[in-house]
Amino acid sequence: MPRSYTEERDLIEQLLQDSTNLTWSTAELDDLISEGLLEISRYVPYMVKLTLTTTASKSLTLTAEQKRNLLWIDKLEYFVDKDPLQYRNFTRVHDTITMDIEWTPSSGDSVYLYVAKKHILTPPMNDLLGAVNALTAAGSVTLVVKSLGTGKVPEGITFTIAGDATVYTVIDDATITAGVATLYISPVLAAQAALDAVVTFTEGTAASTLDADLEILLANLVAANAMINKGAKYIKTISPTSKDALQQYLTTGNLKLARVLRELRGKRKPRTSQNYPTI
């Protein structure tokens, strides 16, 4: 079973021998976890298959949700579900993907994109209950929720709205300001959300896309960067006789970082290019 965010942070604190956060605060570690997820994803990304639909054009447009956490596009399949698989060359300019084919597709055809995305490790929420801030129409991609606590509503957590059985997922971190947060959600609202309807976030839905190996690598990567940052920040501000511990942070952190990056390079699959049929 994947580690939760809290369990992953506890592991990092154990590696740092700082379970009570005397040296590294949870806020410092949280920032480094976010950076570490991106760094790991550049080597071993979270691979996802997206389904797009043609509109009588060789070009396809990525939606905001499809672009979320997108690092790169690995392959494009069209026509889909054939044997053998029919991959196509393509170009991407901003949000537009153009297939390198010699005909114009009809409307309504499916196209598969195999994409690399940033890994997700969702932190817990402080408050699992809120309320709809204003009447919101069906089809909306956002929902403003009030009566929340502090902090943020994390990407990946799910919730329901009173009177609507749909389970929604928050698709981007949302900062809570004065108890209010604007949530970007998936799917779009299935039904009108009434003013003051109770919003219930689901405890235990903190998502993780990391496997066991990547959990260990993330913990070691964060611990290494924490040591390096702490040593680099303070070593020039203290007397020479007090530098030994900070020098140890720098030395140990750099050795640990080198080992983690070596393991990540070993896991990285080479990205290759190939010419596919255009007819």
mmCIF file of C-alpha atoms in Angstrom:
data_model
loop_
_atom_site.group_PDB
_atom_site.id
_atom_site.type_symbol
_atom_site.label_atom_id
_atom_site.label_comp_id
_atom_site.label_asym_id
_atom_site.label_seq_id
_atom_site.Cartn_x
_atom_site.Cartn_y
_atom_site.Cartn_z
ATOM 1 C CA MET A 1 0.000 0.000 0.000
ATOM 2 C CA PRO A 2 1.430 3.433 -0.910
ATOM 3 C CA ARG A 3 2.683 5.641 1.891
ATOM 4 C CA SER A 4 0.496 8.598 2.769
ATOM 5 C CA TYR A 5 1.953 12.100 2.683
ATOM 6 C CA THR A 6 2.332 12.105 6.464
ATOM 7 C CA GLU A 7 4.067 8.720 6.423
ATOM 8 C CA GLU A 8 6.467 9.917 3.716
ATOM 9 C CA ARG A 9 7.317 13.050 5.686
ATOM 10 C CA ASP A 10 7.826 10.940 8.833
ATOM 11 C CA LEU A 11 10.316 8.800 6.900
ATOM 12 C CA ILE A 12 12.202 11.920 5.815
ATOM 13 C CA GLU A 13 12.341 13.124 9.427
ATOM 14 C CA GLN A 14 13.719 9.725 10.486
ATOM 15 C CA LEU A 15 16.444 9.929 7.836
ATOM 16 C CA LEU A 16 17.330 13.390 9.153
ATOM 17 C CA GLN A 17 17.191 12.158 12.771
ATOM 18 C CA ASP A 18 14.807 15.053 13.427
ATOM 19 C CA SER A 19 11.421 13.499 14.259
ATOM 20 C CA THR A 20 10.493 16.423 16.519
ATOM 21 C CA ASN A 21 11.365 19.048 13.859
ATOM 22 C CA LEU A 22 13.945 20.826 15.972
ATOM 23 C CA THR A 23 16.168 21.511 12.964
ATOM 24 C CA TRP A 24 13.837 21.268 9.967
ATOM 25 C CA SER A 25 10.271 22.514 10.243
ATOM 26 C CA THR A 26 7.402 20.693 8.550
ATOM 27 C CA ALA A 27 6.967 23.760 6.307
ATOM 28 C CA GLU A 28 10.583 23.443 5.103
ATOM 29 C CA LEU A 29 10.123 19.740 4.394
ATOM 30 C CA ASP A 30 6.802 20.340 2.627
ATOM 31 C CA ASP A 31 8.480 22.759 0.205
ATOM 32 C CA LEU A 32 11.269 20.266 -0.446
ATOM 33 C CA ILE A 33 8.792 17.427 -1.006
ATOM 34 C CA SER A 34 7.064 19.490 -3.703
ATOM 35 C CA GLU A 35 10.403 20.213 -5.388
ATOM 36 C CA GLY A 36 11.469 16.584 -5.008
ATOM 37 C CA LEU A 37 8.337 15.258 -6.703
ATOM 38 C CA LEU A 38 9.104 17.381 -9.758
ATOM 39 C CA GLU A 39 12.763 16.320 -9.802
ATOM 40 C CA ILE A 40 11.897 12.615 -9.583
ATOM 41 C CA SER A 41 9.247 13.011 -12.279
ATOM 42 C CA ARG A 42 11.841 14.308 -14.742
ATOM 43 C CA TYR A 43 13.576 10.927 -14.487
ATOM 44 C CA VAL A 44 10.671 8.546 -13.805
ATOM 45 C CA PRO A 45 7.391 10.312 -14.677
ATOM 46 C CA TYR A 46 3.840 9.258 -13.933
ATOM 47 C CA MET A 47 2.646 7.881 -17.292
ATOM 48 C CA VAL A 48 -0.992 8.544 -18.260
ATOM 49 C CA LYS A 49 -3.128 7.782 -21.310
ATOM 50 C CA LEU A 50 -5.365 10.692 -22.359
ATOM 51 C CA THR A 51 -8.245 10.362 -24.811
ATOM 52 C CA LEU A 52 -8.895 13.326 -27.129
ATOM 53 C CA THR A 53 -11.570 13.629 -29.814
ATOM 54 C CA THR A 54 -11.089 14.906 -33.363
ATOM 55 C CA THR A 55 -13.081 17.855 -34.740
ATOM 56 C CA ALA A 56 -12.689 17.334 -38.520
ATOM 57 C CA SER A 57 -9.095 18.521 -38.221
ATOM 58 C CA LYS A 58 -5.576 17.157 -37.890
ATOM 59 C CA SER A 59 -5.185 19.411 -34.848
ATOM 60 C CA LEU A 60 -6.277 18.699 -31.282
ATOM 61 C CA THR A 61 -6.461 21.120 -28.365
ATOM 62 C CA LEU A 62 -5.352 20.209 -24.866
ATOM 63 C CA THR A 63 -7.731 21.214 -22.077
ATOM 64 C CA ALA A 64 -6.579 22.735 -18.798
ATOM 65 C CA GLU A 65 -7.133 19.419 -17.046
ATOM 66 C CA GLN A 66 -5.141 17.505 -19.682
ATOM 67 C CA LYS A 67 -2.252 19.966 -19.291
ATOM 68 C CA ARG A 68 -2.250 19.655 -15.509
ATOM 69 C CA ASN A 69 1.173 18.436 -14.355
ATOM 70 C CA LEU A 70 2.097 17.641 -17.987
ATOM 71 C CA LEU A 71 5.829 17.239 -18.595
ATOM 72 C CA TRP A 72 5.913 15.899 -22.145
ATOM 73 C CA ILE A 73 3.956 13.842 -24.677
ATOM 74 C CA ASP A 74 5.506 10.461 -25.363
ATOM 75 C CA LYS A 75 3.323 8.961 -28.119
ATOM 76 C CA LEU A 76 0.159 9.631 -30.126
ATOM 77 C CA GLU A 77 -2.054 6.742 -31.290
ATOM 78 C CA TYR A 78 -4.531 7.117 -34.174
ATOM 79 C CA PHE A 79 -6.537 5.141 -35.258
ATOM 80 C CA VAL A 80 -6.904 3.644 -31.790
ATOM 81 C CA ASP A 81 -7.056 0.074 -30.522
ATOM 82 C CA LYS A 82 -5.696 -1.459 -33.718
ATOM 83 C CA ASP A 83 -3.354 -4.429 -33.985
ATOM 84 C CA PRO A 84 -0.586 -3.470 -34.430
ATOM 85 C CA LEU A 85 -0.919 -0.115 -32.647
ATOM 86 C CA GLN A 86 -0.965 2.850 -35.038
ATOM 87 C CA TYR A 87 1.321 5.554 -33.678
ATOM 88 C CA ARG A 88 1.693 8.874 -35.511
ATOM 89 C CA ASN A 89 4.229 11.652 -35.621
ATOM 90 C CA PHE A 90 2.989 14.977 -34.294
ATOM 91 C CA THR A 91 4.011 18.515 -33.445
ATOM 92 C CA ARG A 92 3.001 20.560 -30.439
ATOM 93 C CA VAL A 93 2.705 24.339 -30.354
ATOM 94 C CA HIS A 94 1.428 25.571 -26.985
ATOM 95 C CA ASP A 95 -1.950 23.820 -26.473
ATOM 96 C CA THR A 96 -2.303 22.527 -30.044
ATOM 97 C CA ILE A 97 -1.251 19.032 -31.110
ATOM 98 C CA THR A 98 -1.105 18.507 -34.896
ATOM 99 C CA MET A 99 -0.927 14.980 -36.318
ATOM 100 C CA ASP A 100 1.449 14.334 -39.209
ATOM 101 C CA ILE A 101 -1.012 12.523 -41.479
ATOM 102 C CA GLU A 102 -2.016 13.013 -45.125
ATOM 103 C CA TRP A 103 -5.775 13.218 -44.617
ATOM 104 C CA THR A 104 -8.213 15.188 -42.502
ATOM 105 C CA PRO A 105 -9.957 13.086 -39.860
ATOM 106 C CA SER A 106 -13.720 13.190 -39.468
ATOM 107 C CA SER A 107 -15.290 14.494 -36.263
ATOM 108 C CA GLY A 108 -15.689 12.249 -33.264
ATOM 109 C CA ASP A 109 -12.674 9.953 -33.678
ATOM 110 C CA SER A 110 -10.723 9.051 -30.560
ATOM 111 C CA VAL A 111 -7.005 9.842 -30.323
ATOM 112 C CA TYR A 112 -4.817 8.497 -27.514
ATOM 113 C CA LEU A 113 -1.986 10.557 -26.081
ATOM 114 C CA TYR A 114 0.528 8.772 -23.867
ATOM 115 C CA VAL A 115 1.937 11.505 -21.653
ATOM 116 C CA ALA A 116 4.440 11.969 -18.844
ATOM 117 C CA LYS A 117 3.138 13.842 -15.810
ATOM 118 C CA LYS A 118 4.442 14.963 -12.446
ATOM 119 C CA HIS A 119 3.885 12.496 -9.637
ATOM 120 C CA ILE A 120 1.263 13.317 -7.018
ATOM 121 C CA LEU A 121 1.558 12.920 -3.249
ATOM 122 C CA THR A 122 -1.424 14.641 -1.667
ATOM 123 C CA PRO A 123 -1.072 16.116 1.844
ATOM 124 C CA PRO A 124 -3.960 15.775 4.336
ATOM 125 C CA MET A 125 -6.512 18.519 4.964
ATOM 126 C CA ASN A 126 -7.031 20.258 8.294
ATOM 127 C CA ASP A 127 -10.804 20.579 7.892
ATOM 128 C CA LEU A 128 -12.973 18.050 6.053
ATOM 129 C CA LEU A 129 -16.209 20.096 5.959
ATOM 130 C CA GLY A 130 -17.146 23.254 4.070
ATOM 131 C CA ALA A 131 -20.088 24.833 2.279
ATOM 132 C CA VAL A 132 -20.828 26.150 -1.204
ATOM 133 C CA ASN A 133 -20.121 29.889 -1.224
ATOM 134 C CA ALA A 134 -22.557 30.845 -4.007
ATOM 135 C CA LEU A 135 -25.110 29.171 -6.274
ATOM 136 C CA THR A 136 -23.024 27.444 -8.980
ATOM 137 C CA ALA A 137 -24.394 26.182 -12.285
ATOM 138 C CA ALA A 138 -24.022 22.648 -13.598
ATOM 139 C CA GLY A 139 -21.060 22.357 -15.976
ATOM 140 C CA SER A 140 -18.830 24.669 -13.955
ATOM 141 C CA VAL A 141 -15.144 23.697 -13.733
ATOM 142 C CA THR A 142 -14.662 25.588 -10.453
ATOM 143 C CA LEU A 143 -16.421 25.669 -7.110
ATOM 144 C CA VAL A 144 -15.920 28.285 -4.396
ATOM 145 C CA VAL A 145 -16.119 26.699 -0.937
ATOM 146 C CA LYS A 146 -16.388 28.595 2.363
ATOM 147 C CA SER A 147 -16.289 27.677 6.065
ATOM 148 C CA LEU A 148 -12.924 25.954 5.688
ATOM 149 C CA GLY A 149 -10.049 26.025 8.133
ATOM 150 C CA THR A 150 -6.556 27.198 7.215
ATOM 151 C CA GLY A 151 -3.810 26.113 4.842
ATOM 152 C CA LYS A 152 -4.859 24.712 1.496
ATOM 153 C CA VAL A 153 -7.137 22.227 -0.222
ATOM 154 C CA PRO A 154 -4.624 19.811 -1.779
ATOM 155 C CA GLU A 155 -4.623 18.493 -5.311
ATOM 156 C CA GLY A 156 -5.922 14.928 -5.477
ATOM 157 C CA ILE A 157 -8.378 15.024 -2.570
ATOM 158 C CA THR A 158 -11.997 14.104 -3.336
ATOM 159 C CA PHE A 159 -15.275 15.522 -2.089
ATOM 160 C CA THR A 160 -19.054 15.365 -2.454
ATOM 161 C CA ILE A 161 -21.725 18.055 -2.360
ATOM 162 C CA ALA A 162 -25.008 17.586 -0.497
ATOM 163 C CA GLY A 163 -27.720 16.697 -3.031
ATOM 164 C CA ASP A 164 -25.212 15.474 -5.638
ATOM 165 C CA ALA A 165 -23.902 11.892 -5.556
ATOM 166 C CA THR A 166 -20.945 12.673 -7.858
ATOM 167 C CA VAL A 167 -17.466 12.294 -6.383
ATOM 168 C CA TYR A 168 -15.307 15.240 -7.463
ATOM 169 C CA THR A 169 -11.513 15.538 -7.428
ATOM 170 C CA VAL A 170 -9.578 18.726 -6.756
ATOM 171 C CA ILE A 171 -7.138 19.036 -9.663
ATOM 172 C CA ASP A 172 -4.910 21.838 -8.374
ATOM 173 C CA ASP A 173 -3.816 23.048 -4.937
ATOM 174 C CA ALA A 174 -6.166 25.767 -3.674
ATOM 175 C CA THR A 175 -5.044 28.228 -1.002
ATOM 176 C CA ILE A 176 -7.587 28.899 1.749
ATOM 177 C CA THR A 177 -7.968 32.623 2.451
ATOM 178 C CA ALA A 178 -10.256 33.715 5.306
ATOM 179 C CA GLY A 179 -11.877 30.283 5.194
ATOM 180 C CA VAL A 180 -12.618 30.417 1.439
ATOM 181 C CA ALA A 181 -10.988 28.542 -1.464
ATOM 182 C CA THR A 182 -11.659 28.320 -5.206
ATOM 183 C CA LEU A 183 -11.438 24.696 -6.272
ATOM 184 C CA TYR A 184 -10.662 23.516 -9.803
ATOM 185 C CA ILE A 185 -12.498 20.227 -10.114
ATOM 186 C CA SER A 186 -12.941 17.109 -12.238
ATOM 187 C CA PRO A 187 -15.411 16.166 -13.556
ATOM 188 C CA VAL A 188 -17.337 19.384 -14.158
ATOM 189 C CA LEU A 189 -20.330 19.957 -11.870
ATOM 190 C CA ALA A 190 -22.973 17.375 -12.708
ATOM 191 C CA ALA A 191 -25.762 19.370 -11.048
ATOM 192 C CA GLN A 192 -26.375 22.877 -9.770
ATOM 193 C CA ALA A 193 -24.685 23.424 -6.399
ATOM 194 C CA ALA A 194 -26.968 25.291 -4.001
ATOM 195 C CA LEU A 195 -25.801 28.117 -1.765
ATOM 196 C CA ASP A 196 -24.651 26.733 1.610
ATOM 197 C CA ALA A 197 -24.829 23.089 0.448
ATOM 198 C CA VAL A 198 -22.480 21.067 2.630
ATOM 199 C CA VAL A 199 -19.180 20.044 0.992
ATOM 200 C CA THR A 200 -17.615 16.925 2.515
ATOM 201 C CA PHE A 201 -13.999 16.093 1.761
ATOM 202 C CA THR A 202 -13.182 12.410 1.947
ATOM 203 C CA GLU A 203 -10.696 11.471 4.614
ATOM 204 C CA GLY A 204 -8.137 8.975 3.393
ATOM 205 C CA THR A 205 -8.295 10.019 -0.270
ATOM 206 C CA ALA A 206 -4.809 11.493 -0.233
ATOM 207 C CA ALA A 207 -3.502 10.250 -3.561
ATOM 208 C CA SER A 208 -0.038 8.938 -4.343
ATOM 209 C CA THR A 209 1.310 7.869 -7.724
ATOM 210 C CA LEU A 210 4.656 6.749 -6.269
ATOM 211 C CA ASP A 211 5.691 3.112 -6.132
ATOM 212 C CA ALA A 212 7.719 1.729 -3.219
ATOM 213 C CA ASP A 213 11.109 2.416 -4.873
ATOM 214 C CA LEU A 214 10.202 6.016 -5.679
ATOM 215 C CA GLU A 215 8.959 6.604 -2.129
ATOM 216 C CA ILE A 216 12.414 5.687 -0.809
ATOM 217 C CA LEU A 217 14.166 7.754 -3.466
ATOM 218 C CA LEU A 218 11.962 10.780 -2.741
ATOM 219 C CA ALA A 219 12.657 10.507 0.997
ATOM 220 C CA ASN A 220 16.411 10.343 0.416
ATOM 221 C CA LEU A 221 16.313 13.152 -2.150
ATOM 222 C CA VAL A 222 14.430 15.457 0.223
ATOM 223 C CA ALA A 223 16.704 14.557 3.142
ATOM 224 C CA ALA A 224 19.782 15.280 1.003
ATOM 225 C CA ASN A 225 18.481 18.662 -0.148
ATOM 226 C CA ALA A 226 17.430 19.536 3.410
ATOM 227 C CA MET A 227 20.973 18.914 4.664
ATOM 228 C CA ILE A 228 22.543 20.869 1.819
ATOM 229 C CA ASN A 229 20.185 23.830 2.226
ATOM 230 C CA LYS A 230 20.691 24.036 5.998
ATOM 231 C CA GLY A 231 24.463 23.788 5.756
ATOM 232 C CA ALA A 232 24.762 26.278 2.897
ATOM 233 C CA LYS A 233 22.481 28.798 4.621
ATOM 234 C CA TYR A 234 24.334 29.044 7.921
ATOM 235 C CA ILE A 235 27.931 27.953 7.400
ATOM 236 C CA LYS A 236 29.131 31.459 6.439
ATOM 237 C CA THR A 237 27.377 33.171 9.355
ATOM 238 C CA ILE A 238 29.060 31.417 12.284
ATOM 239 C CA SER A 239 32.546 31.246 13.745
ATOM 240 C CA PRO A 240 35.050 28.776 12.256
ATOM 241 C CA THR A 241 35.055 26.662 15.442
ATOM 242 C CA SER A 242 31.299 26.014 15.090
ATOM 243 C CA LYS A 243 31.263 24.928 11.458
ATOM 244 C CA ASP A 244 31.845 21.208 11.858
ATOM 245 C CA ALA A 245 28.189 20.152 12.102
ATOM 246 C CA LEU A 246 27.132 22.321 9.165
ATOM 247 C CA GLN A 247 30.025 21.024 7.081
ATOM 248 C CA GLN A 248 28.805 17.525 7.857
ATOM 249 C CA TYR A 249 25.346 18.506 6.568
ATOM 250 C CA LEU A 250 26.887 19.671 3.305
ATOM 251 C CA THR A 251 29.142 16.632 2.881
ATOM 252 C CA THR A 252 26.529 14.039 3.815
ATOM 253 C CA GLY A 253 23.817 15.780 1.820
ATOM 254 C CA ASN A 254 25.915 15.943 -1.330
ATOM 255 C CA LEU A 255 26.927 12.277 -1.028
ATOM 256 C CA LYS A 256 23.307 11.232 -0.518
ATOM 257 C CA LEU A 257 22.143 13.438 -3.397
ATOM 258 C CA ALA A 258 24.729 11.931 -5.755
ATOM 259 C CA ARG A 259 23.572 8.421 -4.862
ATOM 260 C CA VAL A 260 19.892 9.272 -5.387
ATOM 261 C CA LEU A 261 20.530 10.910 -8.753
ATOM 262 C CA ARG A 262 22.612 7.933 -9.849
ATOM 263 C CA GLU A 263 19.711 5.600 -9.029
ATOM 264 C CA LEU A 264 17.237 7.862 -10.810
ATOM 265 C CA ARG A 265 19.404 7.987 -13.929
ATOM 266 C CA GLY A 266 19.450 4.195 -13.887
ATOM 267 C CA LYS A 267 15.639 4.105 -13.827
ATOM 268 C CA ARG A 268 15.178 6.639 -16.628
ATOM 269 C CA LYS A 269 13.989 5.127 -19.880
ATOM 270 C CA PRO A 270 15.639 6.661 -22.947
ATOM 271 C CA ARG A 271 13.375 8.898 -25.005
ATOM 272 C CA THR A 272 13.598 7.901 -28.635
ATOM 273 C CA SER A 273 12.151 9.362 -31.837
ATOM 274 C CA GLN A 274 10.731 7.373 -34.731
ATOM 275 C CA ASN A 275 9.073 8.122 -38.019
ATOM 276 C CA TYR A 276 5.587 6.646 -38.194
ATOM 277 C CA PRO A 277 3.338 6.258 -41.264
ATOM 278 C CA THR A 278 1.516 9.364 -42.494
ATOM 279 C CA ILE A 279 -1.050 7.509 -44.615
#
